[in-house]
XYZ file of C-alpha atoms in Angstrom:
769
model
C -9.702 -40.779 -23.040
C -12.780 -40.318 -20.904
C -12.144 -38.236 -17.806
C -14.461 -38.327 -14.780
C -16.823 -35.342 -14.526
C -15.837 -32.648 -12.030
C -17.503 -32.444 -8.619
C -21.026 -30.988 -8.654
C -19.824 -28.376 -6.181
C -17.317 -27.076 -8.767
C -19.779 -27.131 -11.692
C -21.576 -24.261 -13.418
C -25.252 -23.927 -12.501
C -27.966 -22.376 -14.647
C -30.155 -19.934 -12.716
C -33.395 -18.077 -13.367
C -33.133 -14.737 -11.565
C -35.999 -12.265 -11.609
C -34.572 -9.925 -14.262
C -36.312 -7.790 -16.904
C -34.761 -9.534 -19.941
C -37.181 -11.963 -21.501
C -40.189 -10.700 -19.550
C -43.239 -9.391 -21.356
C -44.427 -5.988 -20.177
C -42.809 -4.520 -17.086
C -41.836 -0.889 -16.621
C -39.504 1.293 -18.677
C -36.536 0.170 -16.614
C -36.655 -3.223 -18.353
C -35.629 -1.640 -21.658
C -32.250 -0.363 -20.534
C -31.370 -2.089 -17.289
C -32.793 -5.550 -17.803
C -29.974 -7.956 -16.889
C -30.190 -7.329 -13.147
C -32.849 -7.627 -10.489
C -34.477 -4.336 -9.561
C -33.479 -3.059 -6.153
C -35.661 -0.333 -4.635
C -33.992 2.560 -2.833
C -35.249 5.614 -0.987
C -33.130 8.544 -2.172
C -32.663 11.760 -0.216
C -30.751 14.597 -1.896
C -29.755 17.256 0.649
C -28.952 20.342 -1.427
C -28.619 23.429 0.790
C -30.141 25.496 3.605
C -30.773 29.221 4.104
C -31.460 31.660 6.937
C -30.356 29.243 9.644
C -30.473 30.860 13.121
C -27.290 31.245 15.209
C -27.189 28.905 18.183
C -23.685 29.645 19.522
C -22.747 32.224 22.117
C -21.187 34.156 19.228
C -24.454 34.036 17.276
C -23.024 31.843 14.517
C -23.906 28.239 13.624
C -21.908 25.200 12.389
C -24.647 23.323 10.515
C -24.836 19.731 9.311
C -27.745 17.472 8.312
C -28.677 14.079 9.733
C -30.925 11.836 7.586
C -32.601 9.226 9.828
C -34.661 6.234 8.808
C -35.251 3.770 11.639
C -31.832 2.492 12.789
C -29.979 3.985 9.793
C -28.481 7.435 9.989
C -26.560 9.309 7.270
C -24.676 12.504 8.121
C -23.454 15.314 5.841
C -20.224 17.227 6.405
C -20.524 20.303 8.655
C -19.634 23.911 7.883
C -18.018 26.383 10.267
C -19.980 29.583 10.924
C -22.263 29.419 7.914
C -26.000 30.173 7.874
C -26.444 29.390 4.120
C -24.527 26.086 3.675
C -24.524 23.963 0.484
C -24.024 20.178 0.810
C -25.422 18.556 -2.358
C -25.120 15.025 -0.940
C -27.295 12.013 -1.773
C -28.318 9.277 0.679
C -29.711 5.923 -0.481
C -31.604 3.594 1.860
C -32.231 0.043 0.670
C -35.994 -0.625 0.709
C -35.394 -4.230 1.853
C -33.969 -2.949 5.119
C -36.438 -0.148 5.840
C -38.273 -0.817 9.105
C -39.652 2.682 9.771
C -42.637 4.518 8.309
C -41.245 8.056 8.722
C -38.142 9.704 7.271
C -36.549 12.425 9.421
C -34.195 15.033 7.985
C -32.688 16.967 10.911
C -30.500 20.097 10.716
C -28.140 20.370 13.693
C -25.536 22.813 14.965
C -22.231 21.092 15.786
C -21.182 21.828 19.355
C -18.397 20.704 21.660
C -20.722 19.095 24.225
C -24.177 18.413 22.712
C -25.219 19.310 19.149
C -28.183 21.703 19.139
C -31.269 21.023 17.032
C -31.934 23.820 14.500
C -34.965 22.198 12.888
C -36.243 19.158 11.046
C -38.455 18.011 8.156
C -40.553 14.794 8.368
C -41.818 12.640 5.460
C -44.341 9.811 5.474
C -42.879 6.968 3.377
C -46.267 6.236 1.768
C -46.352 9.761 0.294
C -42.912 9.670 -1.363
C -43.063 9.783 -5.219
C -41.447 7.102 -7.434
C -39.045 8.044 -10.196
C -38.430 5.796 -13.227
C -35.539 6.688 -15.579
C -35.331 7.978 -18.274
C -37.549 10.554 -16.514
C -35.568 13.642 -15.570
C -34.316 13.876 -11.979
C -36.773 15.159 -9.390
C -36.427 18.903 -8.770
C -35.440 19.744 -5.153
C -37.857 21.953 -3.143
C -37.560 24.309 -0.174
C -39.058 22.977 3.080
C -39.648 25.088 6.227
C -37.901 23.631 9.265
C -39.926 22.607 12.309
C -38.862 22.418 15.971
C -39.329 19.430 18.299
C -42.998 20.250 18.906
C -43.843 20.536 15.223
C -43.985 24.366 15.199
C -42.370 26.379 12.418
C -38.725 27.196 13.167
C -36.418 29.688 11.508
C -34.621 28.533 8.356
C -35.360 26.477 5.247
C -33.858 23.302 3.777
C -33.779 22.366 0.074
C -34.426 18.647 -0.465
C -35.486 16.075 -3.051
C -36.901 12.769 -1.783
C -37.942 9.951 -4.113
C -38.169 6.174 -4.484
C -36.017 4.751 -7.287
C -33.842 1.827 -8.321
C -30.140 1.217 -8.902
C -30.630 2.553 -12.459
C -30.837 6.044 -10.971
C -27.988 8.439 -11.880
C -27.642 9.318 -8.179
C -26.880 5.682 -7.277
C -23.079 5.464 -7.840
C -22.177 8.507 -5.711
C -24.791 8.080 -2.990
C -24.086 7.234 0.668
C -25.565 3.753 1.143
C -27.311 2.452 4.217
C -25.678 -0.940 3.381
C -22.350 0.657 4.261
C -23.511 2.586 7.318
C -20.628 1.189 9.400
C -17.991 2.637 7.033
C -16.673 5.994 8.169
C -16.728 9.056 5.873
C -13.039 8.489 4.993
C -13.720 4.961 3.725
C -16.717 5.794 1.531
C -14.546 6.634 -1.490
C -13.053 3.113 -1.334
C -16.394 1.332 -1.636
C -18.067 3.142 -4.549
C -18.619 1.650 -7.985
C -16.380 3.128 -10.665
C -15.385 2.786 -14.333
C -11.666 2.924 -15.205
C -9.871 3.198 -18.537
C -6.550 1.465 -19.228
C -3.854 3.837 -20.503
C -3.369 3.856 -24.282
C -0.214 1.832 -24.958
C 2.270 2.157 -27.836
C 5.346 0.221 -28.873
C 8.439 2.406 -29.387
C 10.951 1.031 -31.900
C 14.482 2.444 -31.659
C 16.733 1.345 -34.510
C 20.308 2.195 -33.452
C 22.291 2.453 -36.697
C 25.707 3.997 -36.015
C 27.652 6.700 -34.166
C 30.235 9.104 -35.494
C 33.367 10.835 -34.155
C 33.264 9.428 -30.630
C 35.943 10.755 -28.240
C 37.140 7.941 -25.945
C 39.047 9.005 -22.807
C 41.837 6.489 -23.469
C 42.948 6.941 -27.062
C 45.580 4.164 -26.891
C 43.014 1.293 -27.055
C 40.250 0.233 -29.417
C 36.904 1.388 -27.966
C 34.316 -1.332 -27.177
C 31.140 0.675 -27.587
C 27.478 -0.147 -26.962
C 24.313 1.963 -26.675
C 22.062 1.889 -23.612
C 18.458 3.110 -23.961
C 16.304 3.945 -20.928
C 12.581 4.745 -21.012
C 10.888 5.059 -17.598
C 11.804 1.877 -15.697
C 12.713 -0.043 -18.873
C 16.380 -0.310 -19.901
C 17.776 -2.083 -22.975
C 21.206 -2.155 -24.562
C 22.740 -3.128 -27.882
C 25.602 -5.584 -28.257
C 29.158 -4.194 -28.316
C 29.837 -2.882 -31.807
C 31.795 -5.365 -33.957
C 33.665 -2.402 -35.548
C 35.959 -1.290 -32.709
C 36.552 2.262 -33.987
C 35.382 5.771 -33.112
C 32.664 5.304 -35.798
C 30.921 2.128 -34.515
C 27.947 0.454 -36.242
C 25.148 -1.632 -34.693
C 21.966 -1.597 -36.793
C 19.963 -3.113 -33.899
C 16.302 -2.723 -32.951
C 15.255 -2.024 -29.360
C 11.546 -2.141 -28.440
C 9.791 -0.444 -25.518
C 6.227 -0.015 -24.257
C 5.006 3.490 -23.451
C 1.651 4.979 -22.465
C -0.032 8.257 -23.314
C 0.564 11.025 -22.302
C 4.268 10.527 -23.024
C 5.628 11.972 -19.786
C 9.110 10.466 -19.802
C 11.673 11.003 -22.579
C 13.844 8.336 -24.192
C 17.431 8.625 -22.860
C 20.248 7.124 -24.951
C 23.835 6.861 -23.722
C 26.839 5.670 -25.699
C 29.096 3.714 -23.329
C 32.609 2.349 -23.712
C 33.404 -0.979 -21.962
C 36.763 -0.070 -20.369
C 37.122 -2.998 -17.947
C 35.204 -6.065 -16.776
C 32.812 -4.002 -14.647
C 33.725 -0.540 -15.723
C 31.995 1.572 -18.383
C 32.625 5.163 -19.444
C 29.875 7.309 -20.937
C 31.009 8.891 -24.212
C 27.797 10.821 -24.874
C 24.132 11.139 -24.075
C 21.029 12.271 -25.924
C 17.475 12.860 -24.590
C 14.556 12.509 -27.044
C 11.005 13.542 -26.016
C 8.484 11.062 -27.467
C 6.010 13.833 -28.427
C 8.189 14.667 -31.444
C 8.654 11.045 -32.569
C 7.016 9.951 -35.840
C 3.963 7.653 -35.594
C 3.979 4.770 -38.052
C 0.767 2.972 -39.062
C 2.203 0.366 -41.456
C 5.519 -1.188 -42.486
C 6.735 1.757 -44.611
C 10.293 2.739 -43.657
C 10.810 5.622 -41.214
C 13.257 8.424 -41.960
C 16.490 8.174 -39.978
C 18.015 11.180 -38.180
C 21.353 12.201 -36.729
C 21.157 13.313 -33.105
C 23.903 15.252 -31.334
C 25.442 13.607 -28.291
C 26.108 15.685 -25.168
C 28.829 14.972 -22.655
C 28.933 16.014 -18.997
C 32.308 17.162 -17.789
C 32.955 17.800 -14.068
C 34.890 21.044 -13.487
C 35.618 22.036 -9.855
C 33.030 19.571 -8.583
C 30.283 20.997 -10.817
C 28.636 19.243 -13.772
C 29.047 21.205 -16.990
C 27.364 20.239 -20.221
C 29.499 20.477 -23.345
C 28.217 19.896 -26.856
C 30.688 18.374 -29.251
C 30.804 16.908 -32.735
C 29.864 13.309 -31.782
C 26.577 12.188 -33.299
C 24.379 9.112 -33.268
C 22.299 7.884 -36.211
C 18.840 6.610 -35.182
C 15.530 5.619 -36.664
C 12.773 6.035 -34.018
C 9.024 5.558 -34.368
C 5.895 4.920 -32.349
C 4.382 1.749 -33.805
C 0.624 2.248 -34.300
C 0.071 -0.895 -36.380
C 0.664 -3.415 -33.580
C -1.672 -4.440 -30.788
C 0.151 -3.935 -27.494
C -0.534 -7.093 -25.482
C -1.082 -6.330 -21.803
C -2.791 -9.595 -20.821
C -2.280 -13.307 -21.357
C -2.647 -14.030 -25.099
C -5.115 -16.878 -24.498
C -7.525 -14.544 -22.724
C -7.187 -11.346 -24.775
C -10.146 -9.010 -24.520
C -8.957 -6.682 -27.272
C -6.967 -7.282 -30.450
C -7.120 -3.875 -32.149
C -4.028 -1.978 -33.273
C -2.923 1.056 -31.237
C -3.697 3.655 -33.937
C -7.387 4.610 -34.023
C -7.223 5.166 -37.796
C -6.832 1.391 -38.257
C -9.850 0.392 -36.131
C -12.720 -1.335 -37.863
C -16.328 -0.562 -36.844
C -17.723 -2.443 -33.851
C -19.650 -5.649 -34.540
C -21.789 -5.758 -31.424
C -22.465 -4.945 -27.799
C -21.608 -6.973 -24.699
C -23.802 -6.441 -21.648
C -22.936 -7.853 -18.243
C -25.233 -7.929 -15.227
C -23.371 -8.614 -11.976
C -26.216 -9.901 -9.819
C -24.975 -11.423 -6.585
C -22.681 -13.874 -4.858
C -23.457 -16.500 -2.271
C -21.609 -18.887 -0.015
C -18.582 -16.572 0.223
C -15.873 -17.619 2.663
C -14.806 -15.296 5.511
C -11.693 -13.540 4.157
C -10.605 -11.697 7.330
C -11.341 -11.356 11.038
C -13.057 -8.418 12.687
C -13.954 -8.335 16.388
C -13.185 -12.035 16.673
C -15.483 -13.175 13.831
C -14.984 -13.843 10.119
C -16.174 -11.210 7.643
C -16.043 -10.405 3.909
C -16.448 -7.042 2.146
C -16.882 -8.203 -1.451
C -16.734 -6.286 -4.710
C -16.413 -7.343 -8.379
C -14.063 -6.132 -11.091
C -14.724 -6.819 -14.790
C -12.248 -6.152 -17.589
C -12.903 -6.092 -21.310
C -10.879 -4.045 -23.810
C -9.652 -0.803 -22.306
C -12.621 -0.471 -19.940
C -12.423 -1.821 -16.400
C -15.392 -1.610 -14.044
C -15.622 -2.031 -10.312
C -18.894 -2.576 -8.443
C -19.572 -1.053 -5.056
C -18.324 -2.960 -2.015
C -21.047 -4.697 -0.004
C -19.843 -4.502 3.584
C -19.792 -7.501 5.928
C -21.950 -9.840 3.866
C -21.420 -13.436 2.680
C -24.353 -13.115 0.227
C -23.838 -9.689 -1.383
C -26.326 -8.413 -3.989
C -24.813 -5.887 -6.377
C -27.294 -5.881 -9.276
C -25.177 -3.559 -11.408
C -25.143 -3.607 -15.212
C -22.364 -2.551 -17.602
C -21.921 -2.370 -21.375
C -18.939 -2.705 -23.733
C -18.491 -2.282 -27.477
C -17.250 -5.471 -29.171
C -14.825 -5.342 -32.108
C -13.962 -9.043 -32.287
C -16.033 -12.036 -31.135
C -12.951 -14.154 -30.364
C -12.197 -12.273 -27.153
C -12.646 -12.969 -23.455
C -14.229 -10.942 -20.648
C -12.773 -11.544 -17.184
C -14.786 -10.997 -13.991
C -12.997 -11.186 -10.638
C -14.399 -11.091 -7.095
C -12.274 -9.535 -4.352
C -12.414 -8.741 -0.655
C -11.848 -5.045 0.099
C -8.932 -4.854 2.534
C -9.023 -1.057 2.903
C -12.051 -0.562 5.147
C -12.751 -1.470 8.770
C -9.048 -1.702 9.550
C -8.273 -4.256 6.833
C -4.842 -5.699 6.053
C -4.230 -3.218 3.243
C -4.412 -5.899 0.523
C -7.450 -6.881 -1.489
C -7.723 -10.677 -1.258
C -8.730 -12.783 -4.305
C -12.022 -14.619 -3.946
C -11.997 -16.002 -7.493
C -12.539 -15.150 -11.145
C -14.597 -16.107 -14.185
C -13.683 -15.920 -17.881
C -16.261 -15.893 -20.682
C -15.254 -16.196 -24.357
C -17.659 -14.176 -26.475
C -17.488 -16.469 -29.499
C -19.040 -19.241 -27.401
C -22.172 -17.123 -26.802
C -25.179 -17.137 -29.103
C -26.205 -13.663 -30.211
C -29.101 -11.957 -28.370
C -29.469 -14.745 -25.817
C -29.339 -13.921 -22.113
C -27.098 -16.339 -20.190
C -27.816 -16.492 -16.464
C -25.494 -18.774 -14.546
C -23.957 -19.166 -11.142
C -20.199 -19.556 -11.584
C -18.099 -21.296 -8.918
C -15.249 -19.154 -7.590
C -12.186 -21.389 -7.377
C -8.803 -20.417 -5.974
C -5.688 -22.539 -5.792
C -4.008 -22.613 -2.356
C -0.882 -24.461 -1.230
C -3.240 -27.013 0.299
C -5.166 -27.532 -2.972
C -8.107 -26.048 -4.826
C -10.804 -24.384 -2.734
C -14.240 -23.144 -3.643
C -14.685 -19.707 -2.073
C -18.293 -19.161 -3.168
C -20.357 -18.597 -6.306
C -21.026 -15.475 -8.358
C -24.244 -15.034 -10.329
C -23.921 -13.236 -13.682
C -26.232 -12.392 -16.570
C -24.509 -11.962 -19.952
C -25.856 -10.917 -23.335
C -23.893 -10.510 -26.559
C -25.845 -8.539 -29.147
C -24.463 -8.594 -32.662
C -25.158 -5.475 -34.754
C -24.335 -6.968 -38.170
C -24.137 -10.725 -38.619
C -22.351 -10.462 -41.998
C -19.589 -8.293 -40.482
C -19.149 -10.704 -37.611
C -18.969 -13.793 -39.842
C -16.511 -11.890 -42.049
C -14.300 -11.415 -38.946
C -13.634 -15.166 -38.933
C -11.600 -14.805 -42.125
C -9.446 -11.968 -40.724
C -6.119 -12.498 -38.969
C -6.492 -12.505 -35.190
C -3.873 -9.785 -34.675
C -3.232 -6.634 -36.776
C -1.250 -6.981 -40.042
C 2.037 -5.728 -38.584
C 2.320 -8.817 -36.331
C 2.634 -10.953 -39.496
C 4.543 -8.564 -41.784
C 7.153 -7.631 -39.128
C 6.685 -10.277 -36.418
C 8.166 -9.805 -32.954
C 9.986 -12.739 -31.354
C 8.301 -14.757 -28.575
C 10.901 -13.619 -26.004
C 10.455 -9.988 -27.104
C 6.654 -10.252 -26.873
C 6.945 -11.819 -23.425
C 9.137 -9.033 -22.092
C 6.993 -6.312 -23.729
C 3.821 -7.824 -22.295
C 5.386 -7.801 -18.836
C 6.248 -4.094 -19.230
C 2.728 -3.306 -20.500
C 1.205 -5.073 -17.474
C 3.403 -3.026 -15.136
C 2.344 0.244 -16.809
C -1.390 -0.633 -16.653
C -1.037 -1.764 -13.036
C 0.754 1.449 -11.992
C -1.724 3.718 -13.785
C -4.845 2.047 -12.350
C -3.384 1.978 -8.837
C -3.074 5.792 -9.057
C -6.793 6.268 -9.822
C -9.289 7.275 -7.122
C -10.362 4.951 -5.617
C -7.318 2.922 -6.726
C -7.656 -0.381 -8.543
C -4.867 -2.019 -6.615
C -1.794 -3.722 -8.074
C -2.738 -7.178 -6.753
C -6.213 -6.856 -8.348
C -4.884 -5.769 -11.758
C -2.199 -8.479 -11.813
C -4.722 -11.200 -10.945
C -7.100 -9.966 -13.672
C -4.294 -9.813 -16.269
C -2.925 -13.291 -15.382
C 0.558 -11.978 -14.697
C 1.786 -15.335 -13.390
C 0.213 -17.506 -16.111
C 3.613 -18.323 -17.662
C 5.267 -19.457 -14.433
C 6.251 -23.106 -14.143
C 3.726 -25.376 -12.510
C 3.836 -29.167 -12.370
C 0.077 -29.194 -12.133
C -0.411 -27.115 -15.303
C 2.115 -29.223 -17.190
C 0.308 -32.430 -16.236
C -3.003 -30.807 -17.177
C -1.637 -29.802 -20.592
C -0.210 -33.299 -21.132
C -3.569 -34.883 -20.482
C -5.219 -32.295 -22.757
C -2.952 -33.494 -25.553
C -3.747 -37.123 -24.688
C -7.449 -36.271 -24.830
C -6.989 -34.797 -28.305
C -4.902 -37.758 -29.476
C -7.359 -40.324 -28.070
C -9.359 -40.099 -31.337
C -6.274 -40.970 -33.403
C -5.401 -43.784 -30.968
C -8.930 -45.200 -31.405
C -8.523 -45.155 -35.221
C -5.150 -46.925 -34.830
C -6.715 -49.631 -32.638
C -9.546 -50.074 -35.159
C -7.046 -50.458 -38.010
C -5.094 -52.951 -35.902
C -8.311 -54.967 -35.483
C -8.824 -54.902 -39.281
C -5.273 -56.190 -39.814
C -5.804 -58.939 -37.246
C -9.115 -60.093 -38.856
C -11.052 -59.613 -35.586
C -14.192 -58.967 -37.667
C -13.739 -60.924 -40.976
C -16.652 -59.224 -42.804
C -15.318 -55.683 -42.113
C -11.792 -56.722 -43.088
C -12.991 -58.188 -46.443
C -14.892 -54.938 -47.202
C -11.752 -52.879 -46.403
C -9.711 -55.145 -48.718
C -12.163 -54.604 -51.573
C -12.056 -50.812 -50.984
C -8.254 -50.887 -50.853
C -7.992 -52.860 -54.172
C -10.351 -50.410 -55.921
C -8.227 -47.450 -54.743
C -5.010 -49.142 -55.868
C -6.303 -50.253 -59.311
C -6.977 -46.773 -60.597
C -4.254 -44.362 -59.415
C -1.558 -46.523 -61.135
C 1.283 -44.045 -61.142
C 1.329 -42.902 -57.480
C 4.036 -45.244 -56.153
C 6.359 -45.196 -59.255
C 6.308 -41.373 -59.191
C 7.198 -41.231 -55.477
C 10.184 -43.562 -55.956
C 11.354 -41.787 -59.152
C 11.136 -38.415 -57.305
C 13.244 -39.746 -54.382
C 15.794 -41.028 -56.931
C 16.040 -37.596 -58.646
C 16.493 -35.755 -55.308
C 19.306 -38.150 -54.397
C 21.081 -37.525 -57.750
C 20.607 -33.716 -57.402
C 22.149 -33.694 -53.903
C 25.172 -35.728 -55.077
C 27.157 -32.542 -55.879
C 26.965 -31.321 -52.251
C 27.890 -34.614 -50.648
C 30.137 -34.116 -47.559
C 33.848 -34.458 -48.279
C 34.924 -34.967 -44.649
C 33.773 -37.341 -41.957
C 31.305 -35.770 -39.506
C 32.770 -34.116 -36.391
C 31.515 -32.320 -33.268
C 29.591 -29.141 -34.171
C 30.027 -26.516 -31.428
C 27.380 -24.237 -32.939
C 24.893 -27.086 -33.076
C 25.734 -27.911 -29.427
C 25.737 -24.199 -28.401
C 29.104 -24.921 -26.781
C 30.693 -21.759 -28.188
C 28.116 -19.465 -26.578
C 27.629 -21.240 -23.240
C 27.695 -19.106 -20.093
C 30.384 -20.110 -17.554
C 27.726 -20.775 -14.955
C 25.908 -23.132 -17.347
C 29.110 -25.081 -17.860
C 29.760 -25.164 -14.103
C 26.254 -26.545 -13.618
C 26.882 -29.214 -16.246
C 29.990 -30.466 -14.435
C 28.418 -30.226 -10.981
C 27.943 -33.489 -9.032
C 24.550 -35.078 -8.479
C 23.174 -34.370 -5.902
C 24.613 -30.882 -6.071
C 27.590 -29.705 -4.062
C 27.019 -25.999 -4.736
C 25.898 -23.433 -2.105
C 22.155 -22.836 -1.683
C 22.037 -19.388 -3.356
C 23.479 -20.803 -6.609
C 21.095 -23.766 -6.468
C 18.192 -21.363 -5.910
C 19.231 -19.296 -8.940
C 19.485 -22.440 -11.099
C 16.167 -23.734 -9.850
C 14.524 -20.416 -10.783
C 16.114 -20.647 -14.238
C 14.763 -24.183 -14.716
C 11.335 -22.943 -13.630
C 11.408 -20.175 -16.234
C 12.387 -22.668 -18.985
C 9.775 -25.163 -17.824
C 7.196 -22.370 -17.817
C 7.867 -21.806 -21.518
C 7.662 -25.542 -22.249
C 4.391 -25.666 -20.355
C 3.063 -22.787 -22.473
C 4.045 -24.620 -25.685
C 2.328 -27.826 -24.507
C -0.744 -25.743 -23.668
C -0.638 -24.206 -27.165
C -0.486 -27.689 -28.765
C -3.473 -28.777 -26.695
C -5.297 -25.599 -27.741
C -4.750 -26.382 -31.464
C -6.142 -29.906 -31.025
C -9.154 -28.662 -29.070
C -9.873 -26.150 -31.832
C -10.169 -29.075 -34.272
C -12.600 -30.742 -31.912
C -14.682 -27.566 -31.606
C -15.240 -27.417 -35.410
C -18.280 -29.704 -35.112
C -19.064 -29.466 -31.392
C -21.214 -26.260 -31.625
C -19.145 -24.705 -28.838
C -18.934 -21.616 -31.047
C -22.342 -21.762 -32.790
C -21.398 -19.312 -35.563
C -18.104 -21.026 -36.429
C -19.752 -24.470 -36.585
C -22.557 -23.030 -38.769
C -19.938 -21.632 -41.183
C -17.992 -24.926 -41.212
C -21.048 -27.156 -41.689
C -22.284 -24.921 -44.537
C -18.806 -25.059 -46.126
C -18.802 -28.886 -45.828
C -22.163 -29.113 -47.624
C -21.043 -26.813 -50.451
C -17.670 -28.634 -50.710
C -19.425 -32.029 -50.823
C -21.663 -30.893 -53.714
C -18.779 -29.191 -55.554
C -16.469 -32.202 -55.202
C -19.260 -34.564 -56.266
C -19.711 -32.842 -59.621
C -15.988 -32.045 -60.207
C -13.592 -34.807 -61.423
C -11.011 -35.671 -58.763
C -8.113 -35.042 -61.173
C -9.263 -31.431 -61.652
C -9.457 -30.849 -57.886
C -6.011 -32.437 -57.337
C -4.510 -30.355 -60.179
C -5.980 -27.067 -58.870
C -4.938 -27.860 -55.301
C -1.402 -28.791 -56.380
C -1.048 -25.629 -58.487
C -2.340 -23.520 -55.582
C 0.116 -25.067 -53.102
C 3.008 -24.665 -55.567
C 2.077 -21.146 -56.633
C 4.776 -18.501 -57.252
C 5.814 -16.280 -54.262
C 4.420 -13.298 -56.212
C 0.932 -14.681 -55.649
C 1.504 -15.386 -51.969
C 0.406 -13.020 -49.218
C 2.212 -12.410 -45.946
C -1.065 -12.494 -44.022
C -2.407 -15.895 -42.920
C -4.967 -17.568 -45.189
C -8.726 -17.459 -44.533
C -8.913 -21.137 -43.340
C -6.011 -20.513 -40.938
C -7.651 -17.328 -39.580
C -10.910 -19.223 -39.114
C -9.110 -22.053 -37.297
C -7.256 -19.681 -34.943
C -10.538 -18.116 -33.881
C -12.104 -21.388 -32.765
C -12.529 -21.764 -28.985
C -10.421 -24.158 -26.912
C -10.792 -25.501 -23.389
C -8.059 -23.155 -22.115
C -10.871 -20.772 -21.011
C -11.986 -23.341 -18.429
C -8.552 -23.852 -16.876
C -7.680 -22.495 -13.468
C-alpha cells in the first residue's frame, strides 16, 4: 500500500554546518569539540581586589565590579564594608555581538544615591590573548586601578581576560551577554547542566504467612490481608483463603525504589471487619538498607519479622510488642532492568546491579547546533517571544543546554558524549521554552522532540540534519520550528557490537522470572514518577512537565489517531502478502498462460518426489483423533461462567452491560466508564503497534535501515545458500525437525539467537509522533 509522501515542510533536511568533523587541518579544538560550530567569546574572570580606598563617610567601602563592553554590562555581587573582596565570577561576551573596541572593568562603591567610582582598568580588544583548550587556563594578574583621568588610583584588581570558544571550562558557569536582560536571580535557571537519573531497583516482597494473630473480635473468623507501603506506592495481598489466626498468602508484591533508600517498607496486617472497615492487627517497618540484594534467580532466605501493635491508653499511643509474627522473603532485584521510559524508545537496557554490566561497545556524541523558525511561545510587553533550551536523554545521563533568551533562531553549539552499551537504543532530544524567566507562566512549554535510534546509524559517520519539531494540538499537528543536530556513533569494537545482536534485549531475569504486562506497566509508571520527582529537585530543576514529555508518559493513552496509524502500519506490512495472493489468483485464472504453465510444471515436479507428505498428514490426524477418544465429553456443552468471566464480574460492569443505549446513567458514571474504555483501548492500541513493529522489523532485514544488521543477515543468507546447496534436503529437514523436537533438557529459557537478532531490528515506531 503506497502512502503519499509527507509534506516537505515536515521532512528531515540534510545540512552542512561549518563544524570541525571531517575538515582537514584546523586548530586543536577540532579534535575534541568537532560536532559544533565554533563560537568566539571574550571571557573576563574577575577574581578579587585589594587595598580599596574607603569612599563612605564612615571610611568603609561596599565594592562591586562592572564589566562593560559597548552596550553590554555585567555586574558582580557587592560586599558590605570590605576593602579586600573576592568575587571569582566569569563574564562571557559573544564576539558576534561585540561593537566596541575597548573593554572597561570598573570597580564601584555601592551608595544610596549615586555609586562612587573607585577605579577602572581598560583593555584594547586587539591586544587580548587567545586561549585554545587543552591549554591550561590563563593565570589572573593584578592590575593597578586608574581614575577617570587615567591617573593611578589606590587599589588593585586581579583579572584574567582572554578570547576563547564554548569549549572553555569557564563557559557553563559564565554570565552571558546573550542573557543580559535576565536578572541575577534568573541566571541559575538558564545555565547548561548535566543531570543523572536516580539509580532504580525493584523490591520484591514475598508475603508467605503470619502466625498467632490476635483479632479484636474472637467470635468470628478473621479475614486477613497484608498491606505494604513504600513511599507513595501501596499494594495489598488478597484476603487469606485460610480464615484462621495463622493465615497464608504466598503472594509477591513488587515496588520501585531509588538510591539512597530513604523510606522504609511498612507492612500492616489488617482484618476486614465490615464492608468499609478494617482493623490493624500488627505492623512492621523494614529499612531497605538491610535487605538482601539478589543478582540472579537463586532463592532468597525467608525471615520471620515481629509485628508491633499500637494501643491507645488515656489518649496516648503506646507501642506493645507481642508474639504475632509475619513470614516474609524480601530482596532488592539487581538482575532486572527497571524500565522508566516507553519500551519502544529505551535508551538503556542494562540490569540494575553494576556487577552484571558488560563493557561499553562505543561512544555517542551529540552536537546541539541551533534551531530556526521557532514559534513565539509566550507574550512579553505585547509581543511574542521564545526562550529556548534543549534537553537530551540517553541512559542515566540527562543534559540541558543553556537557555537562549528572546530568540527565534537560537545557536547553542554545545556538544555532549555518552557511553553506549547497546546499539538498539534511542536518544531523545527535546526543545522547550523556559517559562521561569522574564515573568513566565511557570511552566516550560514543549516545542518538540526528536528520537534517534543508534542502530540505524553507521559507525564513525557524522550525521548533520535539521529535524522538524512537530507537536500535536487539539487543532491538529503543528510545526513549531526546526532543530539542527550533529550526531556521531563511534564503535570501539565491531566484533563486540555484532555479538550484541545475538543477546537478549533485556537482562536474563526478564525471561527466567518474567513480570506480567500489567505489573510492568504499573512499575514503569512508578519509576517515571520517581525520576520526575528527583530531577525536579535538582538545581536548576528539570521540571516535571519536561521529564514526562521526554519519557513519553502518555504514550499508552488511548488515541483514535494512533490506532488508525497502527492499523495502516499493519496494512502496509500485509500489502506484500496481499500482492502475492493477487499474483497467485492471476496464475489460477490463467491471466498469463505461459507463467501458469511454468508454475504447473514446477508444481508437478514438487509433487512427484515427496510422495509421502499427504498420506503422513492424514494418518497423523487419524491417530490424534483415536488418542483423544478416551477424553471425549460425556455431557452436552453448557454455559461456562469461567470462560465468560461471569463469576468474577464487578457489579458496575454488569450494570453497564444492562444499561440502555444511549445511556441513562448520570454523567459521572459515564465519565468513569469512558475513562475505563480509554485505558482498555490504549492497551489494544499498544498491541496493534507491537504487531506493526514486528512486521516492520521483517521489512528492515534487507532495507539497510540498520546497516550492521542487514550486513549480518545478507552474509548469513550467502553462507546458508552455499551450505544448503551442498547438503541434501533430507538431511536439513531431519536436523531441523530433531532440533525443533529436542528434549526440554536441551532447551534454554533465554530467547534464541535468531529471535534476539530479530528483536533488535529497527521499526518505524521511531518516526511516529
